Coordinates of C-alpha atoms in Angstrom, one line a residue:
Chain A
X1 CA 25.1 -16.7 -12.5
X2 CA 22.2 -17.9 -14.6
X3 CA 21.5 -15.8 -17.8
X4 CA 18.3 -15.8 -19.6
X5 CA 18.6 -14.5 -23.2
X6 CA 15.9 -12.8 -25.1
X7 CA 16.2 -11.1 -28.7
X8 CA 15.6 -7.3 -28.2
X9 CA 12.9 -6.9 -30.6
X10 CA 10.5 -8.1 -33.1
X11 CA 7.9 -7.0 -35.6
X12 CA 4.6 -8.8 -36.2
X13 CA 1.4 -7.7 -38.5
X14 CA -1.8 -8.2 -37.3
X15 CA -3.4 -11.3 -37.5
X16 CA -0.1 -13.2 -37.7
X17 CA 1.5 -15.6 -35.3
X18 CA 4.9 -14.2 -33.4
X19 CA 7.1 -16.3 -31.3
X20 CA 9.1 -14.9 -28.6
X21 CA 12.5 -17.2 -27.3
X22 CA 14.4 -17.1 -23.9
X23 CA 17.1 -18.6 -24.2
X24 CA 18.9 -21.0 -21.2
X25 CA 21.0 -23.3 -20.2
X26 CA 19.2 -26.4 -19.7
X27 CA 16.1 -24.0 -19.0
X28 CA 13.7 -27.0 -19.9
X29 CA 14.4 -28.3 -16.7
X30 CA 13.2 -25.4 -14.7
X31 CA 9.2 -23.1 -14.6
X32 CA 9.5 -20.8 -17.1
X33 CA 7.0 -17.6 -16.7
X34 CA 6.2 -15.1 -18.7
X35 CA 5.3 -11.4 -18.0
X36 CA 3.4 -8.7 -20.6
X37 CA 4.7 -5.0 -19.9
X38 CA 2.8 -2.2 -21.6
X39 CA 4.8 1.4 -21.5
X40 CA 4.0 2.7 -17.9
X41 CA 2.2 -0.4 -16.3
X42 CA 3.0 -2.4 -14.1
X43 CA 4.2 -6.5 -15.8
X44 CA 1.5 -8.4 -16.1
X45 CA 1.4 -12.2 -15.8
X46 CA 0.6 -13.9 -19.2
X47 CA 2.0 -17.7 -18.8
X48 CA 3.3 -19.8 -15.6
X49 CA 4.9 -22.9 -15.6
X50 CA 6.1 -22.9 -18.8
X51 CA 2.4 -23.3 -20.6
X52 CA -0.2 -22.2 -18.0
X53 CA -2.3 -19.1 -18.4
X54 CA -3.8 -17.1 -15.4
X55 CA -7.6 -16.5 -15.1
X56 CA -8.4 -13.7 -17.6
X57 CA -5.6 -14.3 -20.3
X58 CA -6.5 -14.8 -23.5
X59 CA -6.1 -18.4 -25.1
X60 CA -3.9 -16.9 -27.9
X61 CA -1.3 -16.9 -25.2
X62 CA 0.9 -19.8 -25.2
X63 CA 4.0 -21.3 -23.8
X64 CA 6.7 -24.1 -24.4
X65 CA 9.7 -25.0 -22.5
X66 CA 12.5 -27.6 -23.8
X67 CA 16.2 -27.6 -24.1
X68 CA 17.6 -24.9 -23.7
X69 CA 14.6 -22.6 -25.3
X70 CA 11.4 -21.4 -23.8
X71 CA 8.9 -20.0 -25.9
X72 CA 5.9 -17.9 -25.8
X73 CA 3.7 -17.8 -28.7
X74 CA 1.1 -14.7 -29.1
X75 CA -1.6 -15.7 -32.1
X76 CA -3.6 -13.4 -34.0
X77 CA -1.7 -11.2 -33.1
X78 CA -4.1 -7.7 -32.4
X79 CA -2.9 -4.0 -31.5
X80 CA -3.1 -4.4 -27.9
X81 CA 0.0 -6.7 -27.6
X82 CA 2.4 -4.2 -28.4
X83 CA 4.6 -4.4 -25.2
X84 CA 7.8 -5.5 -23.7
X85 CA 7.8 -9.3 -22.7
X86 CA 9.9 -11.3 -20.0
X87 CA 10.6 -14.5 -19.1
X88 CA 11.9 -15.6 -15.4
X89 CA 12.8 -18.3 -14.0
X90 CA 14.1 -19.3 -10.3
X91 CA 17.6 -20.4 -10.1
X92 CA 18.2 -23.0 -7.8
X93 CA 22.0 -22.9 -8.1
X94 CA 22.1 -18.9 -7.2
X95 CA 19.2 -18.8 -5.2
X96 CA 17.8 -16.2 -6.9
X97 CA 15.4 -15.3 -9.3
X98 CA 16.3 -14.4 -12.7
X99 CA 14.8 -12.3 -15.6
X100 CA 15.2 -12.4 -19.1
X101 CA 16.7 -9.4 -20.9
X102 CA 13.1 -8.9 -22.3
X103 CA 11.9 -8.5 -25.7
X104 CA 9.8 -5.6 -27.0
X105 CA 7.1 -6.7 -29.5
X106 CA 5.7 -3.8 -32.3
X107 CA 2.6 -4.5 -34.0
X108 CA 3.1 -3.6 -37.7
Chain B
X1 CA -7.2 -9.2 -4.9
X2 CA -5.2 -5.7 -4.7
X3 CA -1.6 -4.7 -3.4
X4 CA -1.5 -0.9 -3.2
X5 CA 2.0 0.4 -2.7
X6 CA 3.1 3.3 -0.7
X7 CA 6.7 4.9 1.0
X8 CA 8.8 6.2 -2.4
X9 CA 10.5 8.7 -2.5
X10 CA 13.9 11.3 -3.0
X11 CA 16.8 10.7 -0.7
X12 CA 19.9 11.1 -0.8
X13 CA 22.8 8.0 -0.8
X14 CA 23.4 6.4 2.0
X15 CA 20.2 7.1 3.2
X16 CA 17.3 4.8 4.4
X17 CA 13.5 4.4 3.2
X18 CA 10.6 1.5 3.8
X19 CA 8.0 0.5 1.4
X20 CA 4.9 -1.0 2.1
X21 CA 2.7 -2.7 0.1
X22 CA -0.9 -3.5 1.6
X23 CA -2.5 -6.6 0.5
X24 CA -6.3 -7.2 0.2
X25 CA -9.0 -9.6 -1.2
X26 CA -7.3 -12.9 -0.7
X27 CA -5.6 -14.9 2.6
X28 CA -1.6 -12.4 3.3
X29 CA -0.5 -15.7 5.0
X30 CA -1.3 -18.3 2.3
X31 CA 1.1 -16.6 -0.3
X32 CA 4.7 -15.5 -0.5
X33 CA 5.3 -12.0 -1.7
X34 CA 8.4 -10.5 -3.5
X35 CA 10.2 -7.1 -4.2
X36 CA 11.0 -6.4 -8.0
X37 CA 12.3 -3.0 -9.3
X38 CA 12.8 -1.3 -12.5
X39 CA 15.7 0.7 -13.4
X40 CA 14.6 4.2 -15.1
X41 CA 14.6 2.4 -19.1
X42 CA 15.9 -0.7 -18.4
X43 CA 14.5 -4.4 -17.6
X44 CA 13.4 -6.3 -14.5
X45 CA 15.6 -7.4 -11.7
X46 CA 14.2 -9.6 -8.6
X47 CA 15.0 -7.7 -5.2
X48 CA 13.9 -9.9 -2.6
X49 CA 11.5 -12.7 -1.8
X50 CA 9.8 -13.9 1.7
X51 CA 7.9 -17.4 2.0
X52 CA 4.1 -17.4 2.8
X53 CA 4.8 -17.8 6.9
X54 CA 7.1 -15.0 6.6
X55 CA 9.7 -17.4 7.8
X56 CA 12.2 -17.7 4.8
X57 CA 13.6 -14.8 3.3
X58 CA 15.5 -14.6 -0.2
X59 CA 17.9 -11.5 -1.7
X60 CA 19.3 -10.7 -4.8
X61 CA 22.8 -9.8 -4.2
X62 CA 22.8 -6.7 -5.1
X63 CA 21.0 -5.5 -2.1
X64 CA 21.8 -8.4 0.1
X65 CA 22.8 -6.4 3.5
X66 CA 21.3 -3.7 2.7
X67 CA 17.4 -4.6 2.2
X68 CA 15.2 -6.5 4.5
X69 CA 11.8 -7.9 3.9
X70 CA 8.9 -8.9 6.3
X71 CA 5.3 -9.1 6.5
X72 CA 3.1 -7.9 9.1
X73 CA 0.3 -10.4 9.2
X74 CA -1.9 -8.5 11.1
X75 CA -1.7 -5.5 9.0
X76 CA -1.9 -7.5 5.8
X77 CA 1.0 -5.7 4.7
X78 CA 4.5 -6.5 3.2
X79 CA 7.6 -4.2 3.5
X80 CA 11.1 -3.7 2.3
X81 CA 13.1 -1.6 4.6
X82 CA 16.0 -0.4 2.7
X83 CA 19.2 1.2 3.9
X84 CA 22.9 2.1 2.8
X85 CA 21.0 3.4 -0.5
X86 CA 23.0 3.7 -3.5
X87 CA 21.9 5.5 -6.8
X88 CA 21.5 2.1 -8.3
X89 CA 19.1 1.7 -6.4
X90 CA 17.4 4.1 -7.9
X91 CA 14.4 2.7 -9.9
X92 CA 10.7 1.6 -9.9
X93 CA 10.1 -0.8 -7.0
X94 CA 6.9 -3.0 -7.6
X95 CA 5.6 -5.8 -4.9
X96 CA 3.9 -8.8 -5.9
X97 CA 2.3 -12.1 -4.8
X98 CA 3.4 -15.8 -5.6
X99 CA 2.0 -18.0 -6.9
X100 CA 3.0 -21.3 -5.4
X101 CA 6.4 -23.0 -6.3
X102 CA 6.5 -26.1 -8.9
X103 CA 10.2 -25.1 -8.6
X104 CA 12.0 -23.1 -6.0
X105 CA 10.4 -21.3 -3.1
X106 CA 8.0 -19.2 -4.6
X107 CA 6.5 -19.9 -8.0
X108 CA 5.4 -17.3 -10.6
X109 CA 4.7 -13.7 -9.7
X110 CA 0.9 -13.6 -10.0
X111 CA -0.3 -10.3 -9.0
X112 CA 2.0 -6.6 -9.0
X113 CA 1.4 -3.5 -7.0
X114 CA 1.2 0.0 -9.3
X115 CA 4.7 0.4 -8.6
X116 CA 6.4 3.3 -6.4
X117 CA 9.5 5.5 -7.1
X118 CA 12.3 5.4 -5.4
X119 CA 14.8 8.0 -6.3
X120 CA 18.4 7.8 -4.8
X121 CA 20.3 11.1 -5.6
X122 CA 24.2 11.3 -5.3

């Protein structure tokens, strides 16, 4: 089955730039999308296919997708980002959808 | 737009339990919907998937069998009607609606329901 693979953790300071990876097997061929998770919310959609942000997300949300890496990129990096982030993708082999392990982000 | 989630509960294994998840504020048959669930401290798995017409249907395979999806058009409402539980099933289970699909049936999951507990005790 497909695996999406996402480093556990990272630390960032505010202000700074952080980049988040999920890694896949030829995921650059495929939607990547990205979900925000604060402790005891619901996920919250932050980029679709690949590099598109919903209505209401801020612009220092940004994805990538080539390879076998996605990436989403958080900029100026503020308080309120602390969360757990996933990536997802459909896999058309499994037909399935698949999540990333998930990585949780600490603001410094 | 709003999905507001009800049916959770405790039950014991092997028993059975429906969700429903009531949509509002935008067209129920224009939009595929999905199950997803949360494991008590863990990640997020997919649980099911059903196509805008309600025609297509799509399980993980953990609960393949055991889970079945539908939507009620007239009711505006999705469910997942869940039987044989197991206490992996056990977990947060969240509805949401789809985007549509660039790839696959359903595209990105653009709006989530608050979530309801599902508690499967052995």
């Amino acid at each position: 089955s497909y695996v999406l693979t996402q480093p556990p953790s990272v630390s960032v300071a505010p202000g700074q730039t952080v980049s988040l990876t999920c890694g896949g097997h030829n995921i650059g061929t495929k939607s990547v999308h990205w979900y925000q998770q604060k402790p005891g919310q619901a996920p919250v959609l932050v980029i679709y296919d690949d590099n598109d942000r919903p209505s209401g997300i801020t612009e220092r949300f940004s994805g990538s997708n080539s390879g076998n890496t996605a990436t989403l990129t958080i900029s100026r990096v503020e308080a309120g980002d602390e969360a757990d982030y996933y990536c997802q993708v459909w896999d058309s082999t499994g037909g399935h959808f698949v999540f990333g392990t998930g990585t949780e982000v600490a603001v410094l | 737009v709003q999905l507001l989630q009800s049916g959770g509960g405790v039950l014991q294994r092997g028993g059975s339990l429906r969700l429903s998840c009531a949509a509002s504020g935008f067209t129920f048959t224009n939009y595929p919907m999905t199950w997803v669930r949360q494991a008590p401290g863990k990640g997020l798995e997919w649980v099911s998937g059903i196509s805008a017409g309600g025609g297509y249907t799509y399980y993980a395979d953990s609960v393949k069998g055991r889970f079945t999806v539908s939507k009620d058009t007239s009711k505006n409402t999705l469910y997942l009607q869940m039987d044989s539980l197991r206490a992996e099933d056990t977990a947060i289970y969240y509805c949401t609606k789809g985007l549509p699909a660039t790839h696959g049936p359903i595209g990105a999951f653009e709006i989530w329901g608050q979530g309801t507990v599902v508690t499967v005790s052995s």
